[in-house]
XYZ file of C-alpha atoms in Angstrom:
582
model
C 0.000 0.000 0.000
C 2.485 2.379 0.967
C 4.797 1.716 -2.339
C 1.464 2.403 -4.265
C 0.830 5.561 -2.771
C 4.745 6.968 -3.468
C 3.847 6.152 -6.979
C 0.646 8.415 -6.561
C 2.407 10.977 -5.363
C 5.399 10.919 -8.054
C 2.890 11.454 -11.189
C 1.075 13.996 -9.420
C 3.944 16.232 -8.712
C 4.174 15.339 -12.562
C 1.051 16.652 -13.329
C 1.872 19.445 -11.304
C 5.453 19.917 -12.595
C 5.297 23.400 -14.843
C 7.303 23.471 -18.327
C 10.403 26.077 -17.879
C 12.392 27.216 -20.983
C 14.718 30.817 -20.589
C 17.394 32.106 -21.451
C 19.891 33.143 -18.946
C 23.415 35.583 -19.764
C 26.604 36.575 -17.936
C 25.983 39.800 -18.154
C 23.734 42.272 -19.128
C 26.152 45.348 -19.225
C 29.683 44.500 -21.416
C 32.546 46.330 -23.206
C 32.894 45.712 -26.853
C 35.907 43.541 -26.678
C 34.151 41.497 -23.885
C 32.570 38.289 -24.378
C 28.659 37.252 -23.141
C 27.763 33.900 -22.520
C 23.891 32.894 -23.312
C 22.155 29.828 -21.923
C 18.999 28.669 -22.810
C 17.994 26.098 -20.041
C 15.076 23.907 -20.264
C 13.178 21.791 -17.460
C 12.212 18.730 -19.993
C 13.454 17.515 -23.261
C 12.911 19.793 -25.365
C 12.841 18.945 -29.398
C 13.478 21.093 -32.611
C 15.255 24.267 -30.563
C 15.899 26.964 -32.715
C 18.584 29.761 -31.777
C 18.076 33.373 -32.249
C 19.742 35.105 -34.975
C 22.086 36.926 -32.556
C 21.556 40.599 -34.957
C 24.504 42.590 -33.563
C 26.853 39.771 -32.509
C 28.793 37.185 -33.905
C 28.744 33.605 -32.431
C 32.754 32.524 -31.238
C 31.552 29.279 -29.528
C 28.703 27.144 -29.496
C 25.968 25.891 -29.756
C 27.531 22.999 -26.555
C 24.512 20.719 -25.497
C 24.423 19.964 -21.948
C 22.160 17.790 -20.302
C 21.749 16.857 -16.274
C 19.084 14.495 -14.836
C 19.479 14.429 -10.515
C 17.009 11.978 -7.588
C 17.642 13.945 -4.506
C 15.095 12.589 -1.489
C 12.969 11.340 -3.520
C 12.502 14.142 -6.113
C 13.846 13.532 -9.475
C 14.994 16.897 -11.528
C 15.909 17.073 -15.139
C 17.761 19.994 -16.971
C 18.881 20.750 -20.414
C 20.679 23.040 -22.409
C 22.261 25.246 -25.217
C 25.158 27.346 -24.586
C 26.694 30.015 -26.769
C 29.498 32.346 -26.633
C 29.255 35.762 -28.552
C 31.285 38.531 -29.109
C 29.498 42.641 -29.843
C 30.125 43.893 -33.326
C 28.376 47.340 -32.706
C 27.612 49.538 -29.351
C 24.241 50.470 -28.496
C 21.207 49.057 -26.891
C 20.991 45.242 -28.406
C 18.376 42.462 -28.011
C 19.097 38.453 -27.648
C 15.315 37.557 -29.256
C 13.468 34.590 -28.494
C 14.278 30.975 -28.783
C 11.693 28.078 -29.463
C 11.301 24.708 -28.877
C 8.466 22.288 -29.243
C 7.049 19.607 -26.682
C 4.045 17.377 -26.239
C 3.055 19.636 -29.308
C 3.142 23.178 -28.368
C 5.536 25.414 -28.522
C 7.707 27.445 -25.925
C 9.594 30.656 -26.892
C 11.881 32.804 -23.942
C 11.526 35.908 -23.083
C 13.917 38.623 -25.154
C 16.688 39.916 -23.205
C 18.260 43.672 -23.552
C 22.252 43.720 -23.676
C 23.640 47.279 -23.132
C 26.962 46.998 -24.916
C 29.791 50.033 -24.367
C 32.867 51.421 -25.687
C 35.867 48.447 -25.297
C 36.919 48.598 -21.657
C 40.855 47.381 -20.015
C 40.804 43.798 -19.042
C 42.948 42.942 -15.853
C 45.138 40.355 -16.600
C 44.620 37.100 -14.816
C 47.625 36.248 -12.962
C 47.283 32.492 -13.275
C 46.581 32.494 -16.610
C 50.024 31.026 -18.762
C 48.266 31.947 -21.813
C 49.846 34.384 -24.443
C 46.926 37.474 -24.451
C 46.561 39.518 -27.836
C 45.683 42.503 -25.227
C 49.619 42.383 -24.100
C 50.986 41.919 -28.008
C 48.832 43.950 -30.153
C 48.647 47.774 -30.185
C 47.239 50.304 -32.327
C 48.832 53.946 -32.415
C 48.627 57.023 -33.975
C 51.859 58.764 -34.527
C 50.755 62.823 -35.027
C 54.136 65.332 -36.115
C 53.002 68.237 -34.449
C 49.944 68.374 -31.630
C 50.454 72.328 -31.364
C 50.643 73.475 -35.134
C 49.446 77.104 -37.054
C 46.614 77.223 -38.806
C 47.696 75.807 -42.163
C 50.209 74.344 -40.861
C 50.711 70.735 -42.239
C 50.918 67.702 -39.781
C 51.020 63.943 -40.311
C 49.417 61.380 -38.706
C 50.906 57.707 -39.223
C 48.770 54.451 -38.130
C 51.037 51.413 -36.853
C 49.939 48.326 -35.568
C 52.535 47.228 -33.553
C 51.999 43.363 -32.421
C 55.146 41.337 -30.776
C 56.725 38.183 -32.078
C 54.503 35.870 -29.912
C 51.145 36.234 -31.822
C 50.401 36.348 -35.491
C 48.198 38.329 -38.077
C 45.650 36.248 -40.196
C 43.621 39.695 -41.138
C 41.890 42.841 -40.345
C 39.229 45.050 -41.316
C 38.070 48.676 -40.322
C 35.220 48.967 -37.925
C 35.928 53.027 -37.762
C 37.275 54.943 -39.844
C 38.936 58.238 -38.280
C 36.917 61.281 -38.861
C 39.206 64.905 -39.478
C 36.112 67.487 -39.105
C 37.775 71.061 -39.539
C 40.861 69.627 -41.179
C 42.316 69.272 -44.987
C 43.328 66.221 -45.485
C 44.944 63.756 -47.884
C 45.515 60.269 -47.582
C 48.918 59.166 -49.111
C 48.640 55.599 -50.431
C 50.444 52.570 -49.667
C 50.897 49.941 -52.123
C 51.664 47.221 -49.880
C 51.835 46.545 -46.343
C 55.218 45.369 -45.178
C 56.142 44.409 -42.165
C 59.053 46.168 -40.071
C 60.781 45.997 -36.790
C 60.739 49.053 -34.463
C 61.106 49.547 -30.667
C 57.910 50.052 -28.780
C 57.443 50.748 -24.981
C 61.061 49.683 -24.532
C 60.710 46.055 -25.945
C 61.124 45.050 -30.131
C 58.507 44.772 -32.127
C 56.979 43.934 -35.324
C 54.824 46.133 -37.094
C 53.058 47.432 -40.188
C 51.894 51.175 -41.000
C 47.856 50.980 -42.346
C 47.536 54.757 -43.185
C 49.245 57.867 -43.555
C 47.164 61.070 -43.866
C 48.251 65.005 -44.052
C 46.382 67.299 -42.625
C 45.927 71.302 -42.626
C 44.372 72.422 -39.701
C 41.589 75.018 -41.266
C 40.158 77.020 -37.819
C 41.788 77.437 -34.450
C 41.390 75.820 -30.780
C 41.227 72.123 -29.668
C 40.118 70.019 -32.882
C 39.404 66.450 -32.015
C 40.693 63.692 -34.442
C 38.377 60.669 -34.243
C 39.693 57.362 -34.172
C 40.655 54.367 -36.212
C 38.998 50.948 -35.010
C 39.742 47.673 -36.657
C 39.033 44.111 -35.754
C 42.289 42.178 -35.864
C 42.212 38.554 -36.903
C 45.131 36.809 -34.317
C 46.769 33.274 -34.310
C 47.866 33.178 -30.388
C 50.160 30.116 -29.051
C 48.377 27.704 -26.475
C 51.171 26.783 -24.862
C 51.104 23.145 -25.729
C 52.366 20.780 -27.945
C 50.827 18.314 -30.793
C 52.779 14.675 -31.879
C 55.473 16.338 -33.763
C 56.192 18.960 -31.173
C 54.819 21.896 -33.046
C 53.349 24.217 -30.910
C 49.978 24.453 -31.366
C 47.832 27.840 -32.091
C 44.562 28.785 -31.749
C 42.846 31.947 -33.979
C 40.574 34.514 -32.040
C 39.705 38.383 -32.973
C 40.659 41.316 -31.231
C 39.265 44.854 -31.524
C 41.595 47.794 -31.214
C 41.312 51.139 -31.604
C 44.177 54.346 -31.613
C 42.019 56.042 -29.596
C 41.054 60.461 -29.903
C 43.297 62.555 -30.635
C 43.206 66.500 -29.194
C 45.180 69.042 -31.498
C 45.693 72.467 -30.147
C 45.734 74.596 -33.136
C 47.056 78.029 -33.030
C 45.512 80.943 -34.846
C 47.851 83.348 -37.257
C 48.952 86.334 -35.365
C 47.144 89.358 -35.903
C 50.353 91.981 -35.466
C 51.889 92.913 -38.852
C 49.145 90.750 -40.836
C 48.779 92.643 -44.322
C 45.913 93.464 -46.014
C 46.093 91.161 -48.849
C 46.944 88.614 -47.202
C 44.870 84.982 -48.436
C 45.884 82.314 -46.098
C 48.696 81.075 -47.259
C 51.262 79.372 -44.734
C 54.559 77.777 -45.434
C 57.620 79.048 -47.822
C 56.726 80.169 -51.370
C 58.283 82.570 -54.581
C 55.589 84.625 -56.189
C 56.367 86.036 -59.781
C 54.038 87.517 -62.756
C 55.505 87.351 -65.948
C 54.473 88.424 -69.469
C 54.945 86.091 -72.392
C 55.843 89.352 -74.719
C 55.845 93.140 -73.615
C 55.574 94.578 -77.436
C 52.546 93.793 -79.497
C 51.257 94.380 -82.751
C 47.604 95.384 -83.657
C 45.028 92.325 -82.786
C 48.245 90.212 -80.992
C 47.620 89.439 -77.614
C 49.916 88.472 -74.575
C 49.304 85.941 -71.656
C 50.589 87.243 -68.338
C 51.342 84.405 -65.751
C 51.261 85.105 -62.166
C 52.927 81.577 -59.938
C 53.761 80.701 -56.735
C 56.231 77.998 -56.185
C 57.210 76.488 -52.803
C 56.156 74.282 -50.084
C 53.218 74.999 -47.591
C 49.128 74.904 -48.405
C 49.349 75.721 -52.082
C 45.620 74.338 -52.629
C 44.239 76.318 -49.702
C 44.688 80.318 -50.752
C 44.172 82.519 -54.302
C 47.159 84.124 -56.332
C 46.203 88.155 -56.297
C 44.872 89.378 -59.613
C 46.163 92.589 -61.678
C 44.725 95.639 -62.177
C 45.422 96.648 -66.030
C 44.592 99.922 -67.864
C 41.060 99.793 -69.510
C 42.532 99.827 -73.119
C 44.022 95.836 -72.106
C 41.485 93.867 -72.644
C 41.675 91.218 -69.889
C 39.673 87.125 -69.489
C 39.091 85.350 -66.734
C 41.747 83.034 -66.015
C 43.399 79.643 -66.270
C 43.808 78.427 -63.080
C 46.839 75.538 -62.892
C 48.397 73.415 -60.260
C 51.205 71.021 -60.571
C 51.353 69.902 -56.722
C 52.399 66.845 -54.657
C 51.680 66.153 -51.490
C 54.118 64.030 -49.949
C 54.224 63.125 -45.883
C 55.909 66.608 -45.206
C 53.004 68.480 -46.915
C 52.425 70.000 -50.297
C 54.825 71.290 -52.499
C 54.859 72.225 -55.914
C 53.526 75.157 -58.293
C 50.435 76.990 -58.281
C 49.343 79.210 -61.238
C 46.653 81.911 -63.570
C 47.842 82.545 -66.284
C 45.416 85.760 -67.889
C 44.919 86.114 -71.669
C 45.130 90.608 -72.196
C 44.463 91.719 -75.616
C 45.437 95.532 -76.056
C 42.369 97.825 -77.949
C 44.326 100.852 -78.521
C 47.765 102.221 -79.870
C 50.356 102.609 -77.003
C 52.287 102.394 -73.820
C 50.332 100.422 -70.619
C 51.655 100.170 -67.508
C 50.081 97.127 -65.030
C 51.109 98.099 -61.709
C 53.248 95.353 -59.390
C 51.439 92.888 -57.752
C 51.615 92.013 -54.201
C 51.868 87.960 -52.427
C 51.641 87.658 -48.731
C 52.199 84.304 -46.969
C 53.129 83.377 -43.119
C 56.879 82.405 -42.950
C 56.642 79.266 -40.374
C 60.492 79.344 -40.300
C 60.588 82.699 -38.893
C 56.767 82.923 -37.471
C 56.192 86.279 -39.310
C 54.456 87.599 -42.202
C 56.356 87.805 -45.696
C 55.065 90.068 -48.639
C 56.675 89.519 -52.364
C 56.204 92.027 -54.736
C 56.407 91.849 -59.039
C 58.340 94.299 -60.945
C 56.016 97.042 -62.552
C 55.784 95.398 -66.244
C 55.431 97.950 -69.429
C 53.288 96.809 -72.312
C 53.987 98.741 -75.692
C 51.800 98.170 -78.177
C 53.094 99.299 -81.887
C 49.559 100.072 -83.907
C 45.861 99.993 -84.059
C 43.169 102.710 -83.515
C 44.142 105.699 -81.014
C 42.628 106.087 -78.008
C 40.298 109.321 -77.541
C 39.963 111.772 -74.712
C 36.248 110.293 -73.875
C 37.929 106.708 -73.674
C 36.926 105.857 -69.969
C 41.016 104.975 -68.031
C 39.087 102.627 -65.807
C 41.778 99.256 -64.482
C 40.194 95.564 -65.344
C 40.780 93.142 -62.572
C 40.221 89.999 -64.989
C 36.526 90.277 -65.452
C 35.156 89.427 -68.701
C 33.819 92.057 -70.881
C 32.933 92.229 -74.425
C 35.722 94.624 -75.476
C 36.249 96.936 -78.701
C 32.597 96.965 -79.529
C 31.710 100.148 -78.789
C 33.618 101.436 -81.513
C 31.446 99.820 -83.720
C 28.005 100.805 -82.297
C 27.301 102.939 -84.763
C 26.825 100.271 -87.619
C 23.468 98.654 -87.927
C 23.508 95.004 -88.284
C 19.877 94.831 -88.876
C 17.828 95.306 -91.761
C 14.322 96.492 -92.021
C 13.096 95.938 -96.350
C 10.148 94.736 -97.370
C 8.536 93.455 -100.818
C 7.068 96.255 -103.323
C 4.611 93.655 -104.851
C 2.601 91.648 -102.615
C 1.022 88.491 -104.052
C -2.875 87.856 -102.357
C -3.239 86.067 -99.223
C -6.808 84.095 -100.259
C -6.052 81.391 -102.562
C -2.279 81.624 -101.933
C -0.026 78.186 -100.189
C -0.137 80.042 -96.722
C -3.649 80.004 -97.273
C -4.733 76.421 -97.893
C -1.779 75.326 -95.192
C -3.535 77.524 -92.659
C -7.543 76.013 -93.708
C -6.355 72.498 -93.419
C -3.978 72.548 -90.475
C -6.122 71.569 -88.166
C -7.789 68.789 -89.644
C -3.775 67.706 -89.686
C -2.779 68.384 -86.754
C -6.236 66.077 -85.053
C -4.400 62.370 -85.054
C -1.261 64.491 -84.072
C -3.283 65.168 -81.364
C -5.524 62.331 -80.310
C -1.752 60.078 -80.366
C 0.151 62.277 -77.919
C -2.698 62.574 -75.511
C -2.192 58.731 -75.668
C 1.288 59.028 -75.522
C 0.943 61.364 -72.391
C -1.138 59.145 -70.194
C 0.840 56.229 -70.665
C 3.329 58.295 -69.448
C 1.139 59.606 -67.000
C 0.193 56.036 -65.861
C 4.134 54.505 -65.245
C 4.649 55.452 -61.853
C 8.104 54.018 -61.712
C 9.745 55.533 -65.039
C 8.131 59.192 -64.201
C 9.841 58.313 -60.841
C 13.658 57.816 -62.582
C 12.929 60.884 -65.019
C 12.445 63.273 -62.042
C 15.472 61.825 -60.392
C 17.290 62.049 -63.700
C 16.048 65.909 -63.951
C 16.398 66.568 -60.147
C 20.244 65.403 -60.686
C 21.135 67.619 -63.888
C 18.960 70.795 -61.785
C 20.996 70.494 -58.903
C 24.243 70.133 -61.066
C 23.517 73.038 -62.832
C 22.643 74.936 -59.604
C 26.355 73.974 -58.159
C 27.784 74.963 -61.032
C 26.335 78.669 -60.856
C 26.970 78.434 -56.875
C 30.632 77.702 -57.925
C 31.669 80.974 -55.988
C 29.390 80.087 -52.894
C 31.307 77.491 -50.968
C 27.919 76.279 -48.769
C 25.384 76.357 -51.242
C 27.594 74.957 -53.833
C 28.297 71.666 -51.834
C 24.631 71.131 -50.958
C 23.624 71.376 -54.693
C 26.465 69.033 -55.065
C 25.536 66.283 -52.712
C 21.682 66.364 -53.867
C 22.555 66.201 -57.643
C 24.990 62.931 -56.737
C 21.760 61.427 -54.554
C 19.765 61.859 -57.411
C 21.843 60.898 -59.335
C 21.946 57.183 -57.765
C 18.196 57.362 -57.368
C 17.849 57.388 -60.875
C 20.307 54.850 -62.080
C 19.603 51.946 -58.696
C 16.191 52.882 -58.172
C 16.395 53.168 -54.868
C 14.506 55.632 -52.292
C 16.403 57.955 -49.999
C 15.666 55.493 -46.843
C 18.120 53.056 -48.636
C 20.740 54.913 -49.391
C 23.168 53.965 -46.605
C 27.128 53.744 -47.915
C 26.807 49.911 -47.342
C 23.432 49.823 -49.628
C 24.923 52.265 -52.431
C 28.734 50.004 -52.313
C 26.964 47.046 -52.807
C 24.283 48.038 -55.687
C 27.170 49.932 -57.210
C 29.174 46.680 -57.256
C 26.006 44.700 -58.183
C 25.919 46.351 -61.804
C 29.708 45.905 -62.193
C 30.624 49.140 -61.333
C 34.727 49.154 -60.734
C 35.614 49.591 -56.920
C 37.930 52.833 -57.532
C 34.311 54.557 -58.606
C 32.602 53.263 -55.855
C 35.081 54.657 -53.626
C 35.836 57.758 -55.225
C 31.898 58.288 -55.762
C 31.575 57.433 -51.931
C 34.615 59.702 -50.767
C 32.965 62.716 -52.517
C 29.388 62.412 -50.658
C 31.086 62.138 -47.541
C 33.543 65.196 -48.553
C 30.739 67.581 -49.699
C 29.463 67.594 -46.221
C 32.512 68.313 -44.355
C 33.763 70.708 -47.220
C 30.280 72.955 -45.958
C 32.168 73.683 -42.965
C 35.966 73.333 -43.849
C 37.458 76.858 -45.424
C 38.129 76.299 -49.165
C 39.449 78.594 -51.924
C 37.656 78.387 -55.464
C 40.592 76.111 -56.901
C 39.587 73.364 -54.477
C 35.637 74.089 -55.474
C 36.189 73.986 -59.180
C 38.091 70.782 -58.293
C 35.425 69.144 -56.332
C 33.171 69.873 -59.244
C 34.809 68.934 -62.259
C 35.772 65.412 -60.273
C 32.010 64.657 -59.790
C 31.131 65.156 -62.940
C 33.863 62.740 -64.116
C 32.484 60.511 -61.305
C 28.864 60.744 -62.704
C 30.150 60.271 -66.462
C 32.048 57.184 -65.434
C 29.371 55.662 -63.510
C 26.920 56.521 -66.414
C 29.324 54.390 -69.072
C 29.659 51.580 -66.437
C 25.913 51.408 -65.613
């Protein structure tokens, strides 16, 4: 009787026994280079689990299967389940979703859990762990020339990853890449990574240099660099040994970053700064010189005004000349032969102006006046051109009433005046007029419209079809949106702001038209791979990409009119290239 009744007793604490499924994690708070463990622990035997899909991490182990079954005083307990071990790839506010698994025909799902993930945090060291760490032999740094520079003034900033001889590289790619708001910058390229062997907090390393950029500071203060982040594939000794003695390796990620960088930059003195003066910072020459000082009649001369040295030669504008009103003078050429090496540019800048004389006689164009900041000496420099003397032989004489008003390189529709006084138009008409009524005009005019009716009646068919395709009137307004805003940027040219925000919208449009795509999609993910999708080279992708992310910055940055006309004429080689590949 008594063993019948403990049998009783067992299936109804059964039949009482409640169906438990949840997930449980390490932690709910973790740095981005920490690890979380998730288990999701069941109370029966569970069949047909299905895992989350982990959105914002990246399984590193698992999933491990567990199962424990325990009689303790009579009570029997049962417990299974899956473990995983996941690493962040993002920081934010992330959510482990719900897992499922089905028994005696229904279906259990566990509750969502909320994982606040932060910036990558220092990991004490465990003392009793033998281990080699990648956190001990793998460092990221940032190597800037000059944290106190001039406005102007060129620095460098060098990325090394330095990692010792106990670990190896398999890889890396950018999670971050550094942001220079308020600076000019150019990245100098490197053709291959090779590794070399440097001293680094007092011990040898190996390491490898990822980027080197030059900057020009364009405002004063503290200007924060943002920083470089990559994820580092590692291949980390275990310590042990397989048959053949080899030591034996295992392969695990790290995330490091160079961390933010403060530069204090210093603004131009104010005491002796000259009136002309256009920006321009390092060592230079300035000269102006004519390609001929005697002319004949209808012969024209190009005067060339240059600056040659080393210092921001993209960043400032050449002065212009004033010449007499009888020189004729056109807008002009603008030219730059420039490098820009790790020490900063260097090279030639030039305009070269086109003057064509109007009347007989001896012009003088006064000399012409360069200022720069000497960063040698920390004071202000001013070069000045030699007074040139233009003689011209023959032609017409200039009157009294002839305005002596200077051109400074405007153009102007010169030498017509003189000619006002012939009429270029002429006002005859016929002696003998034929009739109108029975004449060709006459007959074309009666039956017209009765031509012109199917003309008619087919485009207003024409229209609403055109009327009715939602998605082709769609790419035509993109198409039309694109050349509009093009056209405004190019008559903004001489409006920095307004320029690069006509700019940027003619480029989105642009891509509107051509991916069909809506401006919710257009992420720099989406647009690189739809780009790449319809065989679209990488170097355009890249170069399209780097100019939608510089016309936003450049709203901000200082910029002289060489570096706008630049910006312009490379998107619309970026848009003709895309169109050909497309």
């Amino acid at each position: 009787m008594k063993r019948y009744l403990i049998i009783f007793l067992l299936c109804f604490q059964g039949l009482l026994a409640q169906v438990q499924f949840e997930a449980r994690v390490s932690k709910t708070t973790l740095g981005l280079n920490e690890r979380l463990r998730v288990d999701f622990v069941m109370n029966i035997d569970g069949d047909n689990f299905v895992q989350p899909s982990f959105d914002g991490f990246r399984i590193i182990a698992g999933p491990s299967q567990q199962v424990s079954q325990s009689w303790i005083n009579g009570r029997t307990s049962f417990e299974k389940s899956y473990s995983y071990f996941l690493l962040p790839n993002q920081k934010g506010n992330l959510v482990i979703k719900q897992a499922m698994i089905e028994y005696d025909g229904k279906i259990y799902k566990t509750q969502p859990i909320r994982i606040n993930v932060t910036a990558a945090t220092e990991q004490p060291k465990d003392p009793n762990d033998t281990q080699i760490s990648a956190d001990d032999n793998l460092y990221l740094v940032a190597d800037i020339s000059n944290t106190n520079p001039y406005i102007n003034q060129p620095i460098t900033v060098v990325y090394k990853l330095y990692f010792s001889n106990y670990i190896g590289i398999t890889g890396f790619k950018e999670l971050a890449k550094p942001k220079y708001n308020d600076f000019w910058n150019q990245n100098i390229d490197i053709k291959e990574l090779v590794p070399e062997v440097g001293m680094f907090k007092g011990e040898q390393y190996r390491y490898v240099v990822l980027r080197k950029t030059v900057l020009y500071p364009q405002k004063s203060g503290k200007l924060m660099i943002e920083p470089l982040s990559l994820d580092i594939g590692v291949r980390i000794p275990t310590g042990r040994r397989d048959y053949f003695g080899r030591v034996e390796t295992v392969d695990d990620n790290k995330k490091v970053s160079a961390g933010s960088k403060m530069i204090n930059v210093k603004p131009l003195p104010e005491t002796g700064k000259p009136v002309d003066f256009t920006g321009a910072v390092g060592k230079f020459d300035f000269s102006a010189v004519p390609s001929k000082t005697t002319l004949k009649n209808g012969e024209s001369l190009d005067l060339v005004l240059s600056v040659v040295g080393t210092g921001n030669l993209k960043l400032f504008t050449l002065p212009k000349p004033e010449v007499p009103n009888a020189l004729e003078m056109y807008d002009p050429v603008h030219d730059e032969k420039v490098n820009t090496p790790l020490s900063g540019m260097t090279g030639k800048i030039s305009d070269s102006y086109t003057i064509i004389p109007q009347y007989k006689g001896d012009y003088v164009i006064k000399p012409m006046h360069f200022s720069y900041f000497d960063l040698g000496t920390g004071s202000y420099r001013t070069i000045s051109s030699k007074e040139i003397k233009i003689s011209v032989l023959d032609g017409p004489a200039q009157t009294a009433n002839t305005p002596a008003v200077a051109s400074t390189g405007k153009n102007r529709i010169g030498g017509i005046e003189q000619f006002h006084f012939i009429d270029l138009q002429t006002d005859l008409a016929a002696r003998n007029k034929p009739p109108f009524f029975g004449s060709n005009k006459f007959y074309g005019l009666l039956f017209l419209p009765f031509l012109l009716l199917p003309i008619i009646v087919l485009f207003k068919k024409k229209k609403e079809a055109i009327d009715s395709d939602v998605f082709g009137n769609r790419i035509k307004m993109n198409n039309r949106l694109a050349k509009k805003y093009l056209s405004e940027a190019k008559k903004q040219i001489n409006n920095k702001e307004p320029f690069y925000v006509a700019l940027e919208k003619a480029m989105h449009n642009f891509l509107k038209a051509k991916l069909h795509i809506e401006t919710s999609e257009m992420s720099k993910d989406n647009i690189r791979e739809l780009l790449l999708s319809r065989k679209v080279s990488p170097e355009s992708v890249d170069h399209f990409i780097a100019l939608t992310e510089n016309c936003e910055i450049a709203r901000y940055a200082p910029s002289s009119s060489a570096t706008i006309q630049h910006d312009f004429d490379k998107a619309v080689s970026i848009i003709s290239e895309l169109e050909k590949q497309i």
